């Protein structure tokens, strides 16, 4: 069986949720239960430094497995392939065009039997036509369907992608992202060094990791929540690890800083423009906090389930989240944290303290969910069952 893995920038450094999803999928490919089904895997993605990609594969998987991988050699990153003076609004379209060209070159001649989608549904032009203008303009609808029809089965990492494929009445299965529970594990000890100055004196330690946008980090709820905790006699601190990706998020970043100064929360809400790439950094951060905040107000551009929440749960960090998407259902059903149907400052503050007061119990439940449903071994077992049923091997 041949596989094509499709995703935006899913090669090292692993500096995004999509990249982490891809890393977990590559780990799954090398599992003995799965690798026996695969003749080779084509990885179609954007990357700048081919040497870093090959270095990672050689060190992570070994030469024997590495030979099963084919990394697309052309620059698919618009920022690298096209002149830097290109209009920023055009770059994503040009990058998508390059990805479409790669698909045309690799998929059709080799008649691959499986397409493995990684990333967000809006990044797949043939699933959301309105987001795929370049694709539609340059390739006919017949060609697009021909690409999809060449795949015997489509495997989706995200439930949103899975449902998008199913709407097209195409055969598809859903395999959740695989978490390396051996790496992402609970660890007791001191707070990671670069966080000490911010959270060492706090008795309520909250972590947010994700994009700095109102839909994912609703400051109108978060600021009053912190004030309620302070008024109740606690010393809360929320560390938000994020990046400023565009003009909109830069404006939001400045707006949040103004609110922090206005309400005197300089020691309670800390914005760190930092992306954790190394797994050891992530594990250390997850083990330095009491609660993970994940508060999407809609499902816009949301990986479902989100890899960050799964990694945190694997480290025994229980989440407080909204009930949007699969993660809210999982957290609620298995008592691995708290999922809010109607988030607000009062209920959020109350839920955070409830998690902290039951931290040991919820940590064990969160860890158990990962071990039984999202560990590499659990997902590999599920993949083996699916592939055995389809191909009878």
mmCIF file of C-alpha atoms in Angstrom:
data_model
loop_
_atom_site.group_PDB
_atom_site.id
_atom_site.type_symbol
_atom_site.label_atom_id
_atom_site.label_comp_id
_atom_site.label_asym_id
_atom_site.label_seq_id
_atom_site.Cartn_x
_atom_site.Cartn_y
_atom_site.Cartn_z
ATOM 1 C CA UNK A 1 0.000 0.000 0.000
ATOM 2 C CA UNK A 2 1.238 3.479 -0.857
ATOM 3 C CA UNK A 3 0.366 6.526 1.223
ATOM 4 C CA UNK A 4 0.439 10.250 0.583
ATOM 5 C CA UNK A 5 0.580 12.523 3.629
ATOM 6 C CA UNK A 6 -0.748 16.013 2.888
ATOM 7 C CA UNK A 7 -0.339 18.975 5.172
ATOM 8 C CA UNK A 8 0.916 22.556 5.416
ATOM 9 C CA UNK A 9 4.458 22.809 6.803
ATOM 10 C CA UNK A 10 4.583 19.484 8.578
ATOM 11 C CA UNK A 11 8.348 19.068 8.642
ATOM 12 C CA UNK A 12 10.869 20.145 11.321
ATOM 13 C CA UNK A 13 11.018 22.373 13.239
ATOM 14 C CA UNK A 14 7.790 21.223 14.889
ATOM 15 C CA UNK A 15 6.605 24.739 15.680
ATOM 16 C CA UNK A 16 2.866 24.388 15.209
ATOM 17 C CA UNK A 17 -0.024 22.126 16.140
ATOM 18 C CA UNK A 18 -0.188 20.890 12.559
ATOM 19 C CA UNK A 19 3.492 19.994 12.674
ATOM 20 C CA UNK A 20 2.960 18.055 15.898
ATOM 21 C CA UNK A 21 0.093 16.172 14.279
ATOM 22 C CA UNK A 22 2.370 15.242 11.410
ATOM 23 C CA UNK A 23 5.100 14.125 13.774
ATOM 24 C CA UNK A 24 2.682 11.839 15.602
ATOM 25 C CA UNK A 25 1.523 10.404 12.278
ATOM 26 C CA UNK A 26 5.074 9.696 11.153
ATOM 27 C CA UNK A 27 5.668 7.896 14.445
ATOM 28 C CA UNK A 28 2.609 5.776 13.732
ATOM 29 C CA UNK A 29 3.936 4.826 10.289
ATOM 30 C CA UNK A 30 6.990 3.200 11.867
ATOM 31 C CA UNK A 31 5.027 1.107 14.364
ATOM 32 C CA UNK A 32 5.332 -2.640 13.633
ATOM 33 C CA UNK A 33 1.542 -2.974 13.510
ATOM 34 C CA UNK A 34 1.305 -0.371 10.711
ATOM 35 C CA UNK A 35 4.569 -0.349 8.775
ATOM 36 C CA UNK A 36 3.926 -3.811 7.326
ATOM 37 C CA UNK A 37 1.029 -2.362 5.319
ATOM 38 C CA UNK A 38 3.076 0.422 3.733
ATOM 39 C CA UNK A 39 5.349 0.129 0.712
ATOM 40 C CA UNK A 40 6.258 3.796 0.884
ATOM 41 C CA UNK A 41 4.997 7.144 2.072
ATOM 42 C CA UNK A 42 5.104 10.432 0.172
ATOM 43 C CA UNK A 43 5.212 13.522 2.333
ATOM 44 C CA UNK A 44 3.856 16.614 0.544
ATOM 45 C CA UNK A 45 4.523 19.707 2.571
ATOM 46 C CA UNK A 46 6.291 23.046 2.797
ATOM 47 C CA UNK A 47 9.856 23.212 4.052
ATOM 48 C CA UNK A 48 12.865 25.482 3.767
ATOM 49 C CA UNK A 49 15.800 23.292 4.716
ATOM 50 C CA UNK A 50 15.866 19.820 3.186
ATOM 51 C CA UNK A 51 18.922 18.881 5.262
ATOM 52 C CA UNK A 52 16.993 19.359 8.495
ATOM 53 C CA UNK A 53 14.238 17.101 7.201
ATOM 54 C CA UNK A 54 16.578 14.275 6.207
ATOM 55 C CA UNK A 55 18.569 14.674 9.422
ATOM 56 C CA UNK A 56 15.381 14.228 11.444
ATOM 57 C CA UNK A 57 14.276 11.130 9.541
ATOM 58 C CA UNK A 58 17.676 9.477 9.740
ATOM 59 C CA UNK A 59 17.934 10.041 13.473
ATOM 60 C CA UNK A 60 14.319 9.354 14.389
ATOM 61 C CA UNK A 61 13.536 6.334 12.231
ATOM 62 C CA UNK A 62 16.843 4.806 11.148
ATOM 63 C CA UNK A 63 18.045 4.100 7.627
ATOM 64 C CA UNK A 64 15.876 1.030 7.040
ATOM 65 C CA UNK A 65 12.618 2.860 7.686
ATOM 66 C CA UNK A 66 13.863 6.110 6.225
ATOM 67 C CA UNK A 67 14.128 4.503 2.800
ATOM 68 C CA UNK A 68 10.375 4.016 2.880
ATOM 69 C CA UNK A 69 9.902 7.797 2.906
ATOM 70 C CA UNK A 70 9.972 10.139 -0.039
ATOM 71 C CA UNK A 71 10.093 13.839 0.792
ATOM 72 C CA UNK A 72 8.989 16.183 -1.958
ATOM 73 C CA UNK A 73 12.155 18.017 -2.986
ATOM 74 C CA UNK A 74 10.665 21.229 -4.343
ATOM 75 C CA UNK A 75 10.209 24.329 -2.241
ATOM 76 C CA UNK A 76 6.500 24.583 -1.503
ATOM 77 C CA UNK A 77 6.862 27.455 0.932
ATOM 78 C CA UNK A 78 5.787 30.606 -0.885
ATOM 79 C CA UNK A 79 8.009 32.791 1.267
ATOM 80 C CA UNK A 80 11.064 30.842 0.147
ATOM 81 C CA UNK A 81 10.039 30.009 -3.423
ATOM 82 C CA UNK A 82 8.796 33.449 -4.441
ATOM 83 C CA UNK A 83 10.331 36.886 -3.941
ATOM 84 C CA UNK A 84 9.954 38.359 -0.469
ATOM 85 C CA UNK A 85 8.316 41.437 -1.963
ATOM 86 C CA UNK A 86 5.270 39.389 -2.962
ATOM 87 C CA UNK A 87 1.945 40.601 -1.536
ATOM 88 C CA UNK A 88 1.381 38.680 1.752
ATOM 89 C CA UNK A 89 -2.249 38.083 0.789
ATOM 90 C CA UNK A 90 -1.113 36.282 -2.367
ATOM 91 C CA UNK A 91 1.521 34.051 -0.761
ATOM 92 C CA UNK A 92 -0.881 31.440 0.634
ATOM 93 C CA UNK A 93 -2.513 31.111 -2.803
ATOM 94 C CA UNK A 94 0.845 30.609 -4.491
ATOM 95 C CA UNK A 95 1.910 28.083 -1.885
ATOM 96 C CA UNK A 96 -1.356 26.213 -2.381
ATOM 97 C CA UNK A 97 -0.772 26.202 -6.125
ATOM 98 C CA UNK A 98 2.626 24.570 -5.569
ATOM 99 C CA UNK A 99 1.045 21.943 -3.333
ATOM 100 C CA UNK A 100 -1.581 21.211 -5.981
ATOM 101 C CA UNK A 101 1.164 20.848 -8.575
ATOM 102 C CA UNK A 102 2.983 18.394 -6.310
ATOM 103 C CA UNK A 103 -0.193 16.369 -5.882
ATOM 104 C CA UNK A 104 -0.663 16.244 -9.622
ATOM 105 C CA UNK A 105 2.933 15.063 -10.139
ATOM 106 C CA UNK A 106 3.032 12.449 -7.399
ATOM 107 C CA UNK A 107 -0.447 11.063 -6.869
ATOM 108 C CA UNK A 108 -1.704 10.417 -10.389
ATOM 109 C CA UNK A 109 1.360 8.638 -11.844
ATOM 110 C CA UNK A 110 1.707 6.359 -8.827
ATOM 111 C CA UNK A 111 -1.986 5.593 -8.294
ATOM 112 C CA UNK A 112 -1.710 5.754 -4.529
ATOM 113 C CA UNK A 113 -4.306 3.824 -2.573
ATOM 114 C CA UNK A 114 -4.443 6.098 0.438
ATOM 115 C CA UNK A 115 -4.431 9.835 1.101
ATOM 116 C CA UNK A 116 -3.635 10.871 4.638
ATOM 117 C CA UNK A 117 -4.862 14.356 5.474
ATOM 118 C CA UNK A 118 -3.106 16.325 8.195
ATOM 119 C CA UNK A 119 -3.995 19.866 9.192
ATOM 120 C CA UNK A 120 -7.133 21.959 9.189
ATOM 121 C CA UNK A 121 -10.029 21.353 6.847
ATOM 122 C CA UNK A 122 -9.896 24.893 5.358
ATOM 123 C CA UNK A 123 -6.346 24.170 4.158
ATOM 124 C CA UNK A 124 -7.612 21.407 1.892
ATOM 125 C CA UNK A 125 -8.829 23.147 -1.286
ATOM 126 C CA UNK A 126 -10.682 20.152 -2.660
ATOM 127 C CA UNK A 127 -12.758 19.824 0.517
ATOM 128 C CA UNK A 128 -13.666 23.470 0.969
ATOM 129 C CA UNK A 129 -14.023 24.869 -2.526
ATOM 130 C CA UNK A 130 -14.375 28.448 -1.382
ATOM 131 C CA UNK A 131 -10.900 28.261 0.160
ATOM 132 C CA UNK A 132 -9.368 26.706 -2.926
ATOM 133 C CA UNK A 133 -9.588 29.399 -5.595
ATOM 134 C CA UNK A 134 -6.116 28.645 -6.947
ATOM 135 C CA UNK A 135 -6.951 24.980 -7.241
ATOM 136 C CA UNK A 136 -10.237 25.592 -9.037
ATOM 137 C CA UNK A 137 -8.761 28.216 -11.345
ATOM 138 C CA UNK A 138 -5.823 26.125 -12.487
ATOM 139 C CA UNK A 139 -7.255 22.613 -12.488
ATOM 140 C CA UNK A 140 -10.614 21.398 -13.641
ATOM 141 C CA UNK A 141 -13.201 19.826 -11.381
ATOM 142 C CA UNK A 142 -12.733 16.551 -13.266
ATOM 143 C CA UNK A 143 -9.023 16.537 -12.447
ATOM 144 C CA UNK A 144 -9.768 17.240 -8.788
ATOM 145 C CA UNK A 145 -12.172 14.331 -8.561
ATOM 146 C CA UNK A 146 -9.696 12.117 -10.395
ATOM 147 C CA UNK A 147 -7.126 12.726 -7.668
ATOM 148 C CA UNK A 148 -9.592 11.802 -4.958
ATOM 149 C CA UNK A 149 -10.843 8.765 -6.832
ATOM 150 C CA UNK A 150 -7.323 7.371 -7.117
ATOM 151 C CA UNK A 151 -7.239 6.958 -3.351
ATOM 152 C CA UNK A 152 -8.861 3.758 -2.209
ATOM 153 C CA UNK A 153 -9.359 5.150 1.263
ATOM 154 C CA UNK A 154 -8.904 8.506 2.921
ATOM 155 C CA UNK A 155 -7.608 8.721 6.468
ATOM 156 C CA UNK A 156 -8.275 11.927 8.383
ATOM 157 C CA UNK A 157 -6.487 13.086 11.515
ATOM 158 C CA UNK A 158 -9.148 15.649 12.366
ATOM 159 C CA UNK A 159 -12.842 14.902 12.735
ATOM 160 C CA UNK A 160 -13.639 18.085 10.790
ATOM 161 C CA UNK A 161 -11.660 16.778 7.814
ATOM 162 C CA UNK A 162 -13.304 13.372 8.182
ATOM 163 C CA UNK A 163 -16.801 14.871 8.014
ATOM 164 C CA UNK A 164 -15.807 17.066 5.055
ATOM 165 C CA UNK A 165 -14.704 13.972 3.141
ATOM 166 C CA UNK A 166 -17.826 12.055 4.105
ATOM 167 C CA UNK A 167 -19.995 14.874 2.764
ATOM 168 C CA UNK A 168 -18.485 14.132 -0.632
ATOM 169 C CA UNK A 169 -19.663 10.525 -0.174
ATOM 170 C CA UNK A 170 -16.118 9.209 -0.360
ATOM 171 C CA UNK A 171 -14.813 6.277 1.707
ATOM 172 C CA UNK A 172 -12.995 7.599 4.749
ATOM 173 C CA UNK A 173 -11.867 6.554 8.203
ATOM 174 C CA UNK A 174 -10.802 8.582 11.200
ATOM 175 C CA UNK A 175 -7.603 7.837 13.079
ATOM 176 C CA UNK A 176 -6.882 10.147 16.024
ATOM 177 C CA UNK A 177 -3.434 11.673 16.465
ATOM 178 C CA UNK A 178 -0.996 9.433 18.298
ATOM 179 C CA UNK A 179 0.703 10.740 21.438
ATOM 180 C CA UNK A 180 4.035 9.352 22.621
ATOM 181 C CA UNK A 181 2.936 8.659 26.187
ATOM 182 C CA UNK A 182 6.479 7.623 27.075
ATOM 183 C CA UNK A 183 7.766 11.120 26.312
ATOM 184 C CA UNK A 184 4.727 13.125 27.393
ATOM 185 C CA UNK A 185 4.415 11.839 30.948
ATOM 186 C CA UNK A 186 3.858 13.295 34.436
ATOM 187 C CA UNK A 187 7.044 14.476 36.100
ATOM 188 C CA UNK A 188 7.437 15.866 39.588
ATOM 189 C CA UNK A 189 10.150 18.387 40.319
ATOM 190 C CA UNK A 190 11.061 22.038 40.035
ATOM 191 C CA UNK A 191 9.471 24.530 37.686
ATOM 192 C CA UNK A 192 11.190 24.868 34.335
ATOM 193 C CA UNK A 193 13.873 27.561 34.604
ATOM 194 C CA UNK A 194 12.541 30.101 32.113
ATOM 195 C CA UNK A 195 9.142 30.147 33.869
ATOM 196 C CA UNK A 196 10.366 30.559 37.458
ATOM 197 C CA UNK A 197 10.191 34.345 37.604
ATOM 198 C CA UNK A 198 6.606 34.321 36.443
ATOM 199 C CA UNK A 199 4.865 31.530 38.354
ATOM 200 C CA UNK A 200 7.000 30.441 41.304
ATOM 201 C CA UNK A 201 4.993 32.422 43.893
ATOM 202 C CA UNK A 202 1.563 31.638 42.431
ATOM 203 C CA UNK A 203 -0.867 29.178 44.000
ATOM 204 C CA UNK A 204 -3.067 28.948 40.880
ATOM 205 C CA UNK A 205 -0.940 28.245 37.787
ATOM 206 C CA UNK A 206 -2.716 28.350 34.447
ATOM 207 C CA UNK A 207 -1.289 27.662 30.985
ATOM 208 C CA UNK A 208 -2.525 28.618 27.535
ATOM 209 C CA UNK A 209 -0.746 27.519 24.357
ATOM 210 C CA UNK A 210 -2.118 28.548 20.983
ATOM 211 C CA UNK A 211 -2.804 31.438 18.603
ATOM 212 C CA UNK A 212 -3.409 34.879 20.034
ATOM 213 C CA UNK A 213 -6.880 35.457 18.628
ATOM 214 C CA UNK A 214 -10.132 36.330 20.369
ATOM 215 C CA UNK A 215 -11.830 33.104 19.277
ATOM 216 C CA UNK A 216 -9.258 31.005 21.128
ATOM 217 C CA UNK A 217 -8.138 33.398 23.883
ATOM 218 C CA UNK A 218 -11.264 35.417 24.847
ATOM 219 C CA UNK A 219 -9.728 38.168 26.955
ATOM 220 C CA UNK A 220 -13.156 39.565 27.906
ATOM 221 C CA UNK A 221 -13.706 36.337 29.869
ATOM 222 C CA UNK A 222 -10.135 35.780 31.051
ATOM 223 C CA UNK A 223 -9.497 39.197 32.653
ATOM 224 C CA UNK A 224 -12.625 39.092 34.876
ATOM 225 C CA UNK A 225 -11.827 35.472 35.787
ATOM 226 C CA UNK A 226 -8.373 36.464 37.056
ATOM 227 C CA UNK A 227 -9.856 39.384 39.005
ATOM 228 C CA UNK A 228 -12.376 37.068 40.685
ATOM 229 C CA UNK A 229 -9.608 34.683 41.733
ATOM 230 C CA UNK A 230 -7.566 37.592 43.142
ATOM 231 C CA UNK A 231 -10.542 38.950 45.051
ATOM 232 C CA UNK A 232 -11.104 35.473 46.510
ATOM 233 C CA UNK A 233 -7.618 35.597 48.050
ATOM 234 C CA UNK A 234 -5.703 33.481 45.525
ATOM 235 C CA UNK A 235 -2.491 34.329 43.694
ATOM 236 C CA UNK A 236 -3.317 33.304 40.135
ATOM 237 C CA UNK A 237 -1.002 33.521 37.158
ATOM 238 C CA UNK A 238 -1.882 32.694 33.580
ATOM 239 C CA UNK A 239 1.002 32.236 31.159
ATOM 240 C CA UNK A 240 0.007 32.478 27.502
ATOM 241 C CA UNK A 241 2.591 30.998 25.125
ATOM 242 C CA UNK A 242 1.791 32.275 21.671
ATOM 243 C CA UNK A 243 3.027 34.108 18.596
ATOM 244 C CA UNK A 244 1.988 37.215 16.693
ATOM 245 C CA UNK A 245 1.278 35.848 13.218
ATOM 246 C CA UNK A 246 -0.405 38.740 11.448
ATOM 247 C CA UNK A 247 -1.602 42.309 11.826
ATOM 248 C CA UNK A 248 -4.828 41.226 13.511
ATOM 249 C CA UNK A 249 -3.068 39.209 16.219
ATOM 250 C CA UNK A 250 -0.551 42.052 16.736
ATOM 251 C CA UNK A 251 -3.427 44.416 17.408
ATOM 252 C CA UNK A 252 -4.974 41.916 19.803
ATOM 253 C CA UNK A 253 -1.621 41.499 21.566
ATOM 254 C CA UNK A 254 -1.394 45.253 22.157
ATOM 255 C CA UNK A 255 -5.024 45.389 23.273
ATOM 256 C CA UNK A 256 -4.411 42.656 25.856
ATOM 257 C CA UNK A 257 -1.316 44.440 27.180
ATOM 258 C CA UNK A 258 -3.359 47.621 27.636
ATOM 259 C CA UNK A 259 -5.980 45.693 29.622
ATOM 260 C CA UNK A 260 -3.285 44.078 31.761
ATOM 261 C CA UNK A 261 -1.922 47.509 32.751
ATOM 262 C CA UNK A 262 -5.424 48.947 33.225
ATOM 263 C CA UNK A 263 -6.452 46.234 35.698
ATOM 264 C CA UNK A 264 -3.088 45.893 37.420
ATOM 265 C CA UNK A 265 -2.563 42.268 36.330
ATOM 266 C CA UNK A 266 1.091 42.533 35.317
ATOM 267 C CA UNK A 267 1.995 39.651 37.635
ATOM 268 C CA UNK A 268 -1.129 37.629 36.865
ATOM 269 C CA UNK A 269 -1.312 37.500 33.077
ATOM 270 C CA UNK A 270 1.991 36.957 31.298
ATOM 271 C CA UNK A 271 2.188 36.951 27.515
ATOM 272 C CA UNK A 272 5.247 35.125 26.233
ATOM 273 C CA UNK A 273 5.821 35.272 22.489
ATOM 274 C CA UNK A 274 7.505 31.916 22.417
ATOM 275 C CA UNK A 275 6.857 28.676 20.561
ATOM 276 C CA UNK A 276 7.916 25.440 22.223
ATOM 277 C CA UNK A 277 9.477 23.233 19.554
ATOM 278 C CA UNK A 278 11.398 20.685 21.586
ATOM 279 C CA UNK A 279 9.395 17.911 23.251
ATOM 280 C CA UNK A 280 11.418 18.249 26.463
ATOM 281 C CA UNK A 281 10.451 21.927 26.650
ATOM 282 C CA UNK A 282 6.803 21.057 26.222
ATOM 283 C CA UNK A 283 6.893 18.310 28.859
ATOM 284 C CA UNK A 284 8.625 20.634 31.305
ATOM 285 C CA UNK A 285 6.035 23.359 30.694
ATOM 286 C CA UNK A 286 3.049 21.034 31.025
ATOM 287 C CA UNK A 287 4.385 19.753 34.338
ATOM 288 C CA UNK A 288 4.876 23.278 35.707
ATOM 289 C CA UNK A 289 1.165 24.190 35.753
ATOM 290 C CA UNK A 290 -2.054 23.164 37.480
ATOM 291 C CA UNK A 291 -4.600 23.682 34.695
ATOM 292 C CA UNK A 292 -4.531 23.989 30.905
ATOM 293 C CA UNK A 293 -6.948 26.572 29.499
ATOM 294 C CA UNK A 294 -8.378 25.769 26.093
ATOM 295 C CA UNK A 295 -11.316 28.072 25.397
ATOM 296 C CA UNK A 296 -12.379 28.039 21.717
ATOM 297 C CA UNK A 297 -15.631 29.914 21.216
ATOM 298 C CA UNK A 298 -16.154 28.394 17.749
ATOM 299 C CA UNK A 299 -14.611 25.568 15.774
ATOM 300 C CA UNK A 300 -12.875 27.981 13.371
ATOM 301 C CA UNK A 301 -9.395 26.752 12.340
ATOM 302 C CA UNK A 302 -9.407 24.253 15.186
ATOM 303 C CA UNK A 303 -7.740 20.874 14.993
ATOM 304 C CA UNK A 304 -10.119 18.412 16.597
ATOM 305 C CA UNK A 305 -8.981 16.921 18.864
ATOM 306 C CA UNK A 306 -6.266 19.535 19.501
ATOM 307 C CA UNK A 307 -2.800 18.038 19.821
ATOM 308 C CA UNK A 308 -1.766 20.494 22.567
ATOM 309 C CA UNK A 309 -4.585 19.383 24.848
ATOM 310 C CA UNK A 310 -3.780 15.708 24.257
ATOM 311 C CA UNK A 311 -0.081 16.250 25.028
ATOM 312 C CA UNK A 312 -0.968 18.122 28.213
ATOM 313 C CA UNK A 313 -3.384 15.402 29.334
ATOM 314 C CA UNK A 314 -0.689 12.808 28.711
ATOM 315 C CA UNK A 315 1.489 14.772 31.151
ATOM 316 C CA UNK A 316 -1.311 14.693 33.700
ATOM 317 C CA UNK A 317 -2.338 18.326 33.165
ATOM 318 C CA UNK A 318 -6.158 18.452 33.262
ATOM 319 C CA UNK A 319 -7.856 20.948 30.926
ATOM 320 C CA UNK A 320 -10.675 23.401 31.414
ATOM 321 C CA UNK A 321 -12.198 23.779 27.973
ATOM 322 C CA UNK A 322 -15.409 24.613 26.178
ATOM 323 C CA UNK A 323 -17.766 21.898 24.963
ATOM 324 C CA UNK A 324 -16.981 22.671 21.308
ATOM 325 C CA UNK A 325 -15.645 19.767 19.278
ATOM 326 C CA UNK A 326 -14.654 16.266 20.278
ATOM 327 C CA UNK A 327 -12.272 17.356 23.009
ATOM 328 C CA UNK A 328 -15.087 18.803 25.104
ATOM 329 C CA UNK A 329 -17.029 15.547 24.808
ATOM 330 C CA UNK A 330 -13.974 13.443 25.718
ATOM 331 C CA UNK A 331 -13.045 15.609 28.708
ATOM 332 C CA UNK A 332 -16.614 15.527 30.005
ATOM 333 C CA UNK A 333 -17.339 11.836 29.362
ATOM 334 C CA UNK A 334 -14.161 10.517 30.956
ATOM 335 C CA UNK A 335 -13.962 13.093 33.777
ATOM 336 C CA UNK A 336 -10.514 14.175 32.596
ATOM 337 C CA UNK A 337 -11.144 17.858 33.278
ATOM 338 C CA UNK A 338 -14.068 20.246 32.914
ATOM 339 C CA UNK A 339 -15.896 21.223 29.699
ATOM 340 C CA UNK A 340 -18.056 24.360 29.827
ATOM 341 C CA UNK A 341 -21.127 24.706 27.624
ATOM 342 C CA UNK A 342 -21.473 28.451 28.329
ATOM 343 C CA UNK A 343 -18.116 29.906 29.359
ATOM 344 C CA UNK A 344 -18.142 32.994 31.549
ATOM 345 C CA UNK A 345 -15.844 34.561 34.171
ATOM 346 C CA UNK A 346 -17.696 33.172 37.203
ATOM 347 C CA UNK A 347 -18.108 29.593 35.976
ATOM 348 C CA UNK A 348 -14.548 29.594 34.601
ATOM 349 C CA UNK A 349 -13.048 30.699 37.946
ATOM 350 C CA UNK A 350 -15.163 28.139 39.787
ATOM 351 C CA UNK A 351 -14.161 25.356 37.377
ATOM 352 C CA UNK A 352 -10.467 26.170 37.703
ATOM 353 C CA UNK A 353 -10.609 25.890 41.488
ATOM 354 C CA UNK A 354 -12.598 22.660 41.197
ATOM 355 C CA UNK A 355 -9.848 21.186 39.026
ATOM 356 C CA UNK A 356 -7.104 22.333 41.404
ATOM 357 C CA UNK A 357 -8.934 20.872 44.414
ATOM 358 C CA UNK A 358 -9.232 17.536 42.575
ATOM 359 C CA UNK A 359 -5.928 17.732 40.701
ATOM 360 C CA UNK A 360 -4.615 14.270 41.575
ATOM 361 C CA UNK A 361 -7.815 12.475 40.552
ATOM 362 C CA UNK A 362 -8.277 14.434 37.313
ATOM 363 C CA UNK A 363 -4.600 14.070 36.392
ATOM 364 C CA UNK A 364 -4.847 10.302 36.582
ATOM 365 C CA UNK A 365 -8.071 10.292 34.559
ATOM 366 C CA UNK A 366 -6.531 12.527 31.883
ATOM 367 C CA UNK A 367 -3.464 10.314 31.650
ATOM 368 C CA UNK A 368 -5.633 7.205 31.431
ATOM 369 C CA UNK A 369 -7.606 8.638 28.482
ATOM 370 C CA UNK A 370 -4.378 9.127 26.527
ATOM 371 C CA UNK A 371 -3.017 5.689 27.342
ATOM 372 C CA UNK A 372 -6.193 3.888 26.259
ATOM 373 C CA UNK A 373 -7.283 6.029 23.281
ATOM 374 C CA UNK A 374 -4.471 8.234 21.968
ATOM 375 C CA UNK A 375 -1.151 6.558 22.712
ATOM 376 C CA UNK A 376 0.934 5.359 19.767
ATOM 377 C CA UNK A 377 0.199 1.759 20.716
ATOM 378 C CA UNK A 378 -3.574 2.359 20.966
ATOM 379 C CA UNK A 379 -3.798 4.204 17.629
ATOM 380 C CA UNK A 380 -1.526 1.662 15.913
ATOM 381 C CA UNK A 381 -3.804 -1.123 17.114
ATOM 382 C CA UNK A 382 -6.811 0.715 15.687
ATOM 383 C CA UNK A 383 -4.994 1.320 12.387
ATOM 384 C CA UNK A 384 -4.072 -2.354 12.172
ATOM 385 C CA UNK A 385 -7.710 -3.364 12.651
ATOM 386 C CA UNK A 386 -8.864 -0.939 9.938
ATOM 387 C CA UNK A 387 -6.216 -1.912 7.380
ATOM 388 C CA UNK A 388 -6.662 -5.624 8.056
ATOM 389 C CA UNK A 389 -10.380 -5.301 7.442
ATOM 390 C CA UNK A 390 -9.837 -3.365 4.204
ATOM 391 C CA UNK A 391 -6.943 -5.281 2.683
ATOM 392 C CA UNK A 392 -7.217 -8.573 4.508
ATOM 393 C CA UNK A 393 -3.548 -8.734 5.411
#
